[in-house]
mmCIF file of C-alpha atoms in Angstrom:
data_model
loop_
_atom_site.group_PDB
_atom_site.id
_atom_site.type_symbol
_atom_site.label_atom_id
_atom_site.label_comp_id
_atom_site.label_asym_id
_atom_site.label_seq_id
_atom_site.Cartn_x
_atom_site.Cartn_y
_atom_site.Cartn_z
ATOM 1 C CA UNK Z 1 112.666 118.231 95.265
ATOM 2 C CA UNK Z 2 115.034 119.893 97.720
ATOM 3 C CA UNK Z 3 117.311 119.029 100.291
ATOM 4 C CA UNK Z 4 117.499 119.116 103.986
ATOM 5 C CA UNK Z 5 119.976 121.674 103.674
ATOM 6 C CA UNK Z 6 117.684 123.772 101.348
ATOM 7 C CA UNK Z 7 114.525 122.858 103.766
ATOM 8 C CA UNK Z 8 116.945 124.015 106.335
ATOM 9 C CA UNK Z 9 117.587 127.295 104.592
ATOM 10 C CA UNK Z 10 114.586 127.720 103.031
ATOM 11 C CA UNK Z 11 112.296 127.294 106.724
ATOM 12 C CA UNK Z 12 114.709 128.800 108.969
ATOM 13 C CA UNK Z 13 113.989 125.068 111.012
ATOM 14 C CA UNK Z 14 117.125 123.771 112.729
ATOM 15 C CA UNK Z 15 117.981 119.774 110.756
ATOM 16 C CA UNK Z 16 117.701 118.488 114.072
ATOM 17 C CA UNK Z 17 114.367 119.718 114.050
ATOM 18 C CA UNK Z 18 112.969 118.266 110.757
ATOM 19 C CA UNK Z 19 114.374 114.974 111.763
ATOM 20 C CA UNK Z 20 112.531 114.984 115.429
ATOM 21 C CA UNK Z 21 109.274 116.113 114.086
ATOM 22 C CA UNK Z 22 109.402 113.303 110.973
ATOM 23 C CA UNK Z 23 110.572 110.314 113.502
ATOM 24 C CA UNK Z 24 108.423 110.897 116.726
ATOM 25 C CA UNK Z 25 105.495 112.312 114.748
ATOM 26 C CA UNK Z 26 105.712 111.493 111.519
ATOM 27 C CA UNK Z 27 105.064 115.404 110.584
ATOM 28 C CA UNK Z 28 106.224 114.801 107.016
ATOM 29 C CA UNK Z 29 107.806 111.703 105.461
ATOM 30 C CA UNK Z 30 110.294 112.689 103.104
ATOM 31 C CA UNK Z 31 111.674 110.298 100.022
ATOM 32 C CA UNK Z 32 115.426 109.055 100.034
ATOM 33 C CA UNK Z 33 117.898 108.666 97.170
ATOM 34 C CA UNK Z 34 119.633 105.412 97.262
ATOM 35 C CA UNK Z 35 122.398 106.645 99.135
ATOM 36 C CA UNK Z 36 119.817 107.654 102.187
ATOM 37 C CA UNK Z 37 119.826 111.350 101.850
ATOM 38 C CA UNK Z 38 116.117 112.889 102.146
ATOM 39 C CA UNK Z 39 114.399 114.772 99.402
ATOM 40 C CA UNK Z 40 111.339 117.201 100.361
ATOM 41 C CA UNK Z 41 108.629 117.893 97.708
ATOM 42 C CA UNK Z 42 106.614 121.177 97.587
ATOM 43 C CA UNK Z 43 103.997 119.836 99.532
ATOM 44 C CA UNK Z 44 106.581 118.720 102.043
ATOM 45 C CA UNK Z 45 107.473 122.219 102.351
ATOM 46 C CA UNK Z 46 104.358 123.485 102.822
ATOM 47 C CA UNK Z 47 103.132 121.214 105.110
ATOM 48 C CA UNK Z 48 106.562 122.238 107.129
ATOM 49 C CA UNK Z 49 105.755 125.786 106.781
ATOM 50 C CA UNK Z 50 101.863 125.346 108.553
ATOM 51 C CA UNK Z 51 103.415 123.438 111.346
ATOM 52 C CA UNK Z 52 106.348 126.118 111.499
ATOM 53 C CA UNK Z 53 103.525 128.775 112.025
ATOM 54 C CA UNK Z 54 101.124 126.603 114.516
ATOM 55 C CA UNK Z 55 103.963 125.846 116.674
ATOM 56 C CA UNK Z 56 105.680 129.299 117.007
ATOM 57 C CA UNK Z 57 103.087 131.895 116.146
ATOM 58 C CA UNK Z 58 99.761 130.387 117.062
ATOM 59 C CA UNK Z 59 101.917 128.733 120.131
ATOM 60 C CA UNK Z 60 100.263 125.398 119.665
ATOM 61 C CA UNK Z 61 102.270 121.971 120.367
ATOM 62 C CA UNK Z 62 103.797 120.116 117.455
ATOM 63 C CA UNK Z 63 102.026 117.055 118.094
ATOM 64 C CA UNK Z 64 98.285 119.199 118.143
ATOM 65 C CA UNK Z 65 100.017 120.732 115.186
ATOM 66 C CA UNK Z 66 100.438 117.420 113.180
ATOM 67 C CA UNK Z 67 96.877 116.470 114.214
ATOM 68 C CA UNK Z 68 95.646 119.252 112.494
ATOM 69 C CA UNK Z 69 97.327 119.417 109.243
ATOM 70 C CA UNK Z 70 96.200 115.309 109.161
ATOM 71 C CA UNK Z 71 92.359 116.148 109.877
ATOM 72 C CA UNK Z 72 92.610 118.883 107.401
ATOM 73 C CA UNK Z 73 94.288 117.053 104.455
ATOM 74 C CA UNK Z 74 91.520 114.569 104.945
ATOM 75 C CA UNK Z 75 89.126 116.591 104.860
ATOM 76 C CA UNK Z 76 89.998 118.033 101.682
ATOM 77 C CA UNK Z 77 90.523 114.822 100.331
ATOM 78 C CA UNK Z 78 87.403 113.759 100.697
ATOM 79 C CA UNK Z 79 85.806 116.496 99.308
ATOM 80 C CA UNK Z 80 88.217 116.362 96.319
ATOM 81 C CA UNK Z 81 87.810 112.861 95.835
ATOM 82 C CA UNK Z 82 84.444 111.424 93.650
ATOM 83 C CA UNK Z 83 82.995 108.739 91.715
ATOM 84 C CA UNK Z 84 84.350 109.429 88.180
ATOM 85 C CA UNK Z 85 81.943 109.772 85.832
ATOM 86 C CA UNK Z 86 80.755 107.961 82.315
ATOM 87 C CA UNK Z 87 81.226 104.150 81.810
ATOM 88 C CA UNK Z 88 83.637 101.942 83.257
ATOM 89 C CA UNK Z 89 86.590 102.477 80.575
ATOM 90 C CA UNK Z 90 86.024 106.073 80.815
ATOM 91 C CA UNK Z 91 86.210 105.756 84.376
ATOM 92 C CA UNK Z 92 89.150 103.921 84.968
ATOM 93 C CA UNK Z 93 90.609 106.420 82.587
ATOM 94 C CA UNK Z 94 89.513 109.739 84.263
ATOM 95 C CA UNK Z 95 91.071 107.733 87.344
ATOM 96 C CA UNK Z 96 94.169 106.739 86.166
ATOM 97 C CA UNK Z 97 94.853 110.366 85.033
ATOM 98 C CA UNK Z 98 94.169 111.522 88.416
ATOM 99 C CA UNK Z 99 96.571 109.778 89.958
ATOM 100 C CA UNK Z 100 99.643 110.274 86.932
ATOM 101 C CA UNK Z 101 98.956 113.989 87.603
ATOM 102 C CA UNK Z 102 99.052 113.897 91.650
ATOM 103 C CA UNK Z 103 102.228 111.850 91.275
ATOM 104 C CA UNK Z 104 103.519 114.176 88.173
ATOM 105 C CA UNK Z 105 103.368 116.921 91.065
ATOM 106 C CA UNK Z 106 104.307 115.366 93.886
ATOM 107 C CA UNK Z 107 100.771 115.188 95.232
ATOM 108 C CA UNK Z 108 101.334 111.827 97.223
ATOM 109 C CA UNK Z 109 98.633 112.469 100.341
ATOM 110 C CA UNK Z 110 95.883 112.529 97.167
ATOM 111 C CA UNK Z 111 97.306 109.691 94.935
ATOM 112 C CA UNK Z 112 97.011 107.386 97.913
ATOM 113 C CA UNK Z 113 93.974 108.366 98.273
ATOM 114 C CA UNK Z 114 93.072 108.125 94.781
ATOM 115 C CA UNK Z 115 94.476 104.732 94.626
ATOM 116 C CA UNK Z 116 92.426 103.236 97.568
ATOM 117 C CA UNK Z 117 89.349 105.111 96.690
ATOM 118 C CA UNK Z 118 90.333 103.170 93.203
ATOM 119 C CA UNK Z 119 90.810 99.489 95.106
ATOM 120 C CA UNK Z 120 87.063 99.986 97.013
ATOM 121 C CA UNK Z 121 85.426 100.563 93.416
ATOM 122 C CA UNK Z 122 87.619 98.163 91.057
ATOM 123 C CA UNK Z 123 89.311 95.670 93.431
ATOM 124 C CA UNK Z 124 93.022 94.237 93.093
ATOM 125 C CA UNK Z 125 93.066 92.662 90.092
ATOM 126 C CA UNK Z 126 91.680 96.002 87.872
ATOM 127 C CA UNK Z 127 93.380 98.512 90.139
ATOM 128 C CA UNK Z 128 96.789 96.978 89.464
ATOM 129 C CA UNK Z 129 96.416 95.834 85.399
ATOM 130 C CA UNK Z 130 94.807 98.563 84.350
ATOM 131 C CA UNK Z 131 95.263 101.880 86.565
ATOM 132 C CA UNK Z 132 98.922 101.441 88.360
ATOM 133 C CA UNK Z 133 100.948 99.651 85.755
ATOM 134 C CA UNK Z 134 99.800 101.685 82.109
ATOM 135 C CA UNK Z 135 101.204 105.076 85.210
ATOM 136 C CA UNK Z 136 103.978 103.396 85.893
ATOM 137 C CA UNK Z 137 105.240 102.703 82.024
ATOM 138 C CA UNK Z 138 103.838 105.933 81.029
ATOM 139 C CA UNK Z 139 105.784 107.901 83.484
ATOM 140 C CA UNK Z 140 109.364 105.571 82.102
ATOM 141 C CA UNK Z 141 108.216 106.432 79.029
ATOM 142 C CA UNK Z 142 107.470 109.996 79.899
ATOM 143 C CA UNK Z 143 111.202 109.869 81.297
ATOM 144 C CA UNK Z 144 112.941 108.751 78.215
ATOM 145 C CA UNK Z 145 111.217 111.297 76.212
ATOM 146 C CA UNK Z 146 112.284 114.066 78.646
ATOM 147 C CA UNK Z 147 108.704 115.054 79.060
ATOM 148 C CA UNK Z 148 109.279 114.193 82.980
ATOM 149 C CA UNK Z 149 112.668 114.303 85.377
ATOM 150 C CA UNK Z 150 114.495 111.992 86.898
ATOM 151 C CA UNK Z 151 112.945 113.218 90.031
ATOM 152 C CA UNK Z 152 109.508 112.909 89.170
ATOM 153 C CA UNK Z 153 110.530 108.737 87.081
ATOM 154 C CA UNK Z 154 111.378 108.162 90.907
ATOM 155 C CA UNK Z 155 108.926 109.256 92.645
ATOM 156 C CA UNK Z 156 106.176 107.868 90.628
ATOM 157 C CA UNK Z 157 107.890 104.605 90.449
ATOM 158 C CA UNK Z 158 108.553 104.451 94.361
ATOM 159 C CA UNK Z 159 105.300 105.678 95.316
ATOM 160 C CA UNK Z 160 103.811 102.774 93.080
ATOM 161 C CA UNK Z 161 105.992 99.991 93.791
ATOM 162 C CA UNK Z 162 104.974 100.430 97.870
ATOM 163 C CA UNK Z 163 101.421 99.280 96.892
ATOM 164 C CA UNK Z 164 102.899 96.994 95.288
ATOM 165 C CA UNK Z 165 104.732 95.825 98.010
ATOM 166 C CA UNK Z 166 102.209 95.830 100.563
ATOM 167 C CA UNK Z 167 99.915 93.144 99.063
ATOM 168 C CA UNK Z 168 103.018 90.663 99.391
ATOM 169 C CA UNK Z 169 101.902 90.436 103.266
ATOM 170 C CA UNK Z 170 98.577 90.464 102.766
ATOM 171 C CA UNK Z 171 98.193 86.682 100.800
ATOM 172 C CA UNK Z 172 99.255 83.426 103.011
ATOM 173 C CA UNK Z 173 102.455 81.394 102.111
ATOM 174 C CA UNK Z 174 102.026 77.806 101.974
ATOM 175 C CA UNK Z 175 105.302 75.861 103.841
ATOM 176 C CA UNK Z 176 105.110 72.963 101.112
ATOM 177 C CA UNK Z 177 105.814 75.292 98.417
ATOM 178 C CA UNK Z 178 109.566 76.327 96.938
ATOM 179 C CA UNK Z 179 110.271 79.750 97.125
ATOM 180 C CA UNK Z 180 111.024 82.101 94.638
ATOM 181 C CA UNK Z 181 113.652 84.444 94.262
ATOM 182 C CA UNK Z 182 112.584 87.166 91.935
ATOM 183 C CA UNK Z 183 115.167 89.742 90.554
ATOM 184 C CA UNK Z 184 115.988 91.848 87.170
ATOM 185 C CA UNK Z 185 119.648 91.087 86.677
ATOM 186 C CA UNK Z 186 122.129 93.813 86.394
ATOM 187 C CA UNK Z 187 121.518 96.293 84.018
ATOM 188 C CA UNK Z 188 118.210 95.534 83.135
ATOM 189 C CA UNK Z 189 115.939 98.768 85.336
ATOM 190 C CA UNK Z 190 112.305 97.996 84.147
ATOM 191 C CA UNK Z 191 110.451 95.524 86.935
ATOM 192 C CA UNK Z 192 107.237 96.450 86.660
ATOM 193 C CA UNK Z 193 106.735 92.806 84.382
ATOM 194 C CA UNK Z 194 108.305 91.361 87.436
ATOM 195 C CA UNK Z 195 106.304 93.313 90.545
ATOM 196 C CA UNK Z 196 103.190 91.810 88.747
ATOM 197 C CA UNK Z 197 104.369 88.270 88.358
ATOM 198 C CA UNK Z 198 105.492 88.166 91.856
ATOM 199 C CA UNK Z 199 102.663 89.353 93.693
ATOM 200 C CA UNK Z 200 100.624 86.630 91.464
ATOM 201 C CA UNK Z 201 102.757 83.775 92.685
ATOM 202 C CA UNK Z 202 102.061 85.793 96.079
ATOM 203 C CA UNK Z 203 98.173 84.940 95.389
ATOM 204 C CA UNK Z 204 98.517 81.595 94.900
ATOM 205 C CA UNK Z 205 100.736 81.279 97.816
ATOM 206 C CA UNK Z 206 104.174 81.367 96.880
ATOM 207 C CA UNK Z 207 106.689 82.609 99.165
ATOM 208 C CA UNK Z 208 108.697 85.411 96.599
ATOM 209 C CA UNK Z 209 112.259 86.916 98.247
ATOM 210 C CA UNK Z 210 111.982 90.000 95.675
ATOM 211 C CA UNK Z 211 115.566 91.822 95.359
ATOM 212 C CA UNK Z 212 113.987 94.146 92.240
ATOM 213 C CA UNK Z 213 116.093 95.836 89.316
ATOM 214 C CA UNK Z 214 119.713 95.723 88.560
ATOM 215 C CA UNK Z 215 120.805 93.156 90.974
ATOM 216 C CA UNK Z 216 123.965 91.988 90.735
ATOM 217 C CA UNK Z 217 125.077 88.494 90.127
ATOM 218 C CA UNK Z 218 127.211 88.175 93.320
ATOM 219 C CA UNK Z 219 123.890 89.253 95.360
ATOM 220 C CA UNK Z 220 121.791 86.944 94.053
ATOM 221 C CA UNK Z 221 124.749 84.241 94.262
ATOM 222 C CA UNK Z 222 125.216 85.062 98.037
ATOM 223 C CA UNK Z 223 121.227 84.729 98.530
ATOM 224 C CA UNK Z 224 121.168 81.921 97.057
ATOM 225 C CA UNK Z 225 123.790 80.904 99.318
ATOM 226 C CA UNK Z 226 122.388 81.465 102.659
ATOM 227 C CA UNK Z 227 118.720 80.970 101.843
ATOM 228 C CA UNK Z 228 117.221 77.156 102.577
ATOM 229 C CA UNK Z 229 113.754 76.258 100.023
ATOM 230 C CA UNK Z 230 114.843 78.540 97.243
ATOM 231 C CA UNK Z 231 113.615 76.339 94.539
ATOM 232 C CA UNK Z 232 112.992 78.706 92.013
ATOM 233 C CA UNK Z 233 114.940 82.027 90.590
ATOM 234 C CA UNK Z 234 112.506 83.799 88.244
ATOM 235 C CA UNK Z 235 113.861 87.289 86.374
ATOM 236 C CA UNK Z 236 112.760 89.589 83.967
ATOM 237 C CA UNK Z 237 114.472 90.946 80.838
ATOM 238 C CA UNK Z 238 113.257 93.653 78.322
ATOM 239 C CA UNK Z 239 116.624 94.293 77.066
ATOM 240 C CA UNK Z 240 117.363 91.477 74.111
ATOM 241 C CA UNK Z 241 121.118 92.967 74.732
ATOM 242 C CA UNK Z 242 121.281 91.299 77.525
ATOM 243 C CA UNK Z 243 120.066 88.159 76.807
ATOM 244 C CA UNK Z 244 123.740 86.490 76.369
ATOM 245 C CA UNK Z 245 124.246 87.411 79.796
ATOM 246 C CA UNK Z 246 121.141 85.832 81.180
ATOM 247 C CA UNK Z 247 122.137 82.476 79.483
ATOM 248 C CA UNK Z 248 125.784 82.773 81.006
ATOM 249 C CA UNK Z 249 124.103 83.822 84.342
ATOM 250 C CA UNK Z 250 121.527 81.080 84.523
ATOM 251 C CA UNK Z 251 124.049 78.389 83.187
ATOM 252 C CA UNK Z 252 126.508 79.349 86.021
ATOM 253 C CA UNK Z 253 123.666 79.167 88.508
ATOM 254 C CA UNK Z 254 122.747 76.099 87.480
ATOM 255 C CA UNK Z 255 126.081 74.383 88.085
ATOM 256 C CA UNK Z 256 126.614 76.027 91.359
ATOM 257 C CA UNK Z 257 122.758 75.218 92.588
ATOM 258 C CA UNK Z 258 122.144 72.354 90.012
ATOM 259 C CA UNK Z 259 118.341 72.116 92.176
ATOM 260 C CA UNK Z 260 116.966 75.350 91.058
ATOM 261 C CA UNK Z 261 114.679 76.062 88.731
ATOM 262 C CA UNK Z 262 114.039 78.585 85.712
ATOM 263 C CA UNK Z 263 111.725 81.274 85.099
ATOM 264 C CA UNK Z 264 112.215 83.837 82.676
ATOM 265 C CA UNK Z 265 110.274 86.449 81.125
ATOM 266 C CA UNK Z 266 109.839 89.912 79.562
ATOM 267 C CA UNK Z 267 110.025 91.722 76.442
ATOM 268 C CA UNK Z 268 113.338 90.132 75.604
ATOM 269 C CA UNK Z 269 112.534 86.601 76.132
ATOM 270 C CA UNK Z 270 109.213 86.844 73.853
ATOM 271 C CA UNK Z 271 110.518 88.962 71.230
ATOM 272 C CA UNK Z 272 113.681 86.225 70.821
ATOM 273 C CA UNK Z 273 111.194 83.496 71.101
ATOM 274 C CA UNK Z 274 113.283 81.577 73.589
ATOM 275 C CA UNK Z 275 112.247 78.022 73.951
ATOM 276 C CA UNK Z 276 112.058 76.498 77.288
ATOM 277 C CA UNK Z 277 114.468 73.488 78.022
ATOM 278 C CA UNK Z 278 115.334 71.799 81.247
ATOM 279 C CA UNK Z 279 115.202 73.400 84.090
ATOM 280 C CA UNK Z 280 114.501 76.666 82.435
ATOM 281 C CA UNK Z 281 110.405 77.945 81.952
ATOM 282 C CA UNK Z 282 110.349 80.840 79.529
ATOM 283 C CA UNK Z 283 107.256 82.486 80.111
ATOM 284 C CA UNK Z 284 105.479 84.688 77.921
ATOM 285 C CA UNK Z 285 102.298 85.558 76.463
ATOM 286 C CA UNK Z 286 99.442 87.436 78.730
ATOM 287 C CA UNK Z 287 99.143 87.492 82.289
ATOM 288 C CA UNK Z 288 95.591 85.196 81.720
ATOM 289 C CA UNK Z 289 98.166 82.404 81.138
ATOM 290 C CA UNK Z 290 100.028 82.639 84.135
ATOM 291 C CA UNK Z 291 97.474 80.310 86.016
ATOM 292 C CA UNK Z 292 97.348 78.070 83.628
ATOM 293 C CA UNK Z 293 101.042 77.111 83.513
ATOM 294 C CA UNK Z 294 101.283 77.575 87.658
ATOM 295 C CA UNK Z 295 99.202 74.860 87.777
ATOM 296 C CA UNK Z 296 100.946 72.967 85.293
ATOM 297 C CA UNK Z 297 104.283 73.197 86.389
ATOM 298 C CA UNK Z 298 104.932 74.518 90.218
ATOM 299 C CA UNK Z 299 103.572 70.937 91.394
ATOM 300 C CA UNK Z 300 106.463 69.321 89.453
ATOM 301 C CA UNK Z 301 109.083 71.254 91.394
ATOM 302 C CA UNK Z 302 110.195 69.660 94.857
ATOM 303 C CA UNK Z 303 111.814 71.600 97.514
ATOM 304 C CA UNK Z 304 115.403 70.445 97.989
ATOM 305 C CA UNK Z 305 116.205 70.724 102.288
#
């Protein structure tokens, strides 16, 4: 990943320039750190270095420039882009490759086209359980073993968690229903246990304010705060480290916003065997059994106005 300074450097293309051509044009969309700064991939760069040459030596307009590279990254696309072959496991393996090894190499035009190539053949439900989560904890795991950067962990992750995302708007929310606030509390980094469990109370038409990994407690105090409906705070834990601070953090939640609810979940919840008790729903087991206990206990909780 480089810089804008090393794009800068690299191109010979004036910063001011990169930024007009990504905002009016969206020539190249570059990730960010946290702190806002963009990083360019290789194909970043090259896709920067056609337009470079369109613009000045073939003395075509940047936006006729952009419509080109577009048309022809589709078009190769879709003739890289097939039915995998052999049966259904072997399939959604070949698949799920595909797309760890676009995203391994920065290849994001093709794994978003893998991925909704993968959605039109499998659907949500397969596409999610069985494709984008065993990349996304392959890639952390890939990460702690060194096998992959930091650089890459992030990518991957991002590039995943914004398909994620998008299915939150795409399910109704249903006004008579609490809402959830969904967060892994400080410390704890691994949401992809969480991402899933929100965007299935997202199906069944649960409103879910989702604030992600290693949120502090004074953030999620301050939500809680200024929010009206929050009925419910659900988080995730795989660290059983942690788990003392959970209990202090849900027992001090509980006596500022003695209303709320419980859920908790994750690796360190089920390997603890935590009861539930109260106000607190310790869930664990498959994601099967997630219906089951919505319907069983989200009628029970009443929204407090």
């Amino acid at each position: 990943m480089y810089s804008i300074k090393q794009v800068v450097e690299m191109l010979d293309i004036p910063s001011v320039t990169l930024r007009a051509w990504e905002s009016r044009y969206q020539a190249v969309i570059p990730e960010r750190t946290d702190s806002g700064y963009r990083l360019y991939s290789q194909e970043n760069i090259e896709d920067l270095r056609y337009l470079k040459e369109q613009t000045e030596k073939q003395g075509i307009s940047i936006s006729h420039a952009v419509r080109l590279l577009k048309a022809g990254k589709e078009k190769r696309l879709d003739e890289r882009i097939s039915l995998p072959a052999g049966t259904p496991e072997e399939a959604i393996g070949k698949m799920k490759q595909q797309i760890y090894n676009a995203l391994l190499e920065f290849q994001g035009e093709r794994a978003n086209a893998l991925i909704d190539f993968g959605f039109s053949l499998y659907g949500y439900e397969t596409m999610f359980h069985q494709v984008l989560v065993p990349v996304l904890i392959r890639v952390g795991d890939a990460w702690e073993e060194g096998t992959a950067t930091v650089a890459q962990e992030h990518y991957m992750t991002h590039m995943i968690s914004n398909r994620f995302y998008q299915f939150f708007n795409v399910f109704p929310v249903y006004a008579h229903l609490p809402k959830v606030l969904a967060f892994c509390p400080e410390g704890e980094h691994h949401q992809v246990g969480l991402l899933l469990f929100s965007l299935f109370l997202r199906k069944n038409g649960v409103e879910v304010i989702y604030l992600g990994a290693n949120t502090p407690e004074e953030g999620v105090t301050a939500m809680l705060a200024k929010q009206s409906r929050i009925g419910v705070v659900c988080l995730s834990l795989t660290d059983k480290e942690r788990l003392t601070y959970c209990e202090g953090l849900i027992s001090r939640l509980q006596e500022s916003f003695p209303d709320l609810q419980f859920i908790a979940g994750g690796k360190a919840y089920e390997e603890a065997e935590v009861p539930s008790s109260g106000r607190l729903h310790v869930l664990s087991g498959s994601s099967e059994r997630w219906q089951e206990w919505y319907e069983q206990v989200f009628p029970g909780i009443k929204i407090k106005y």
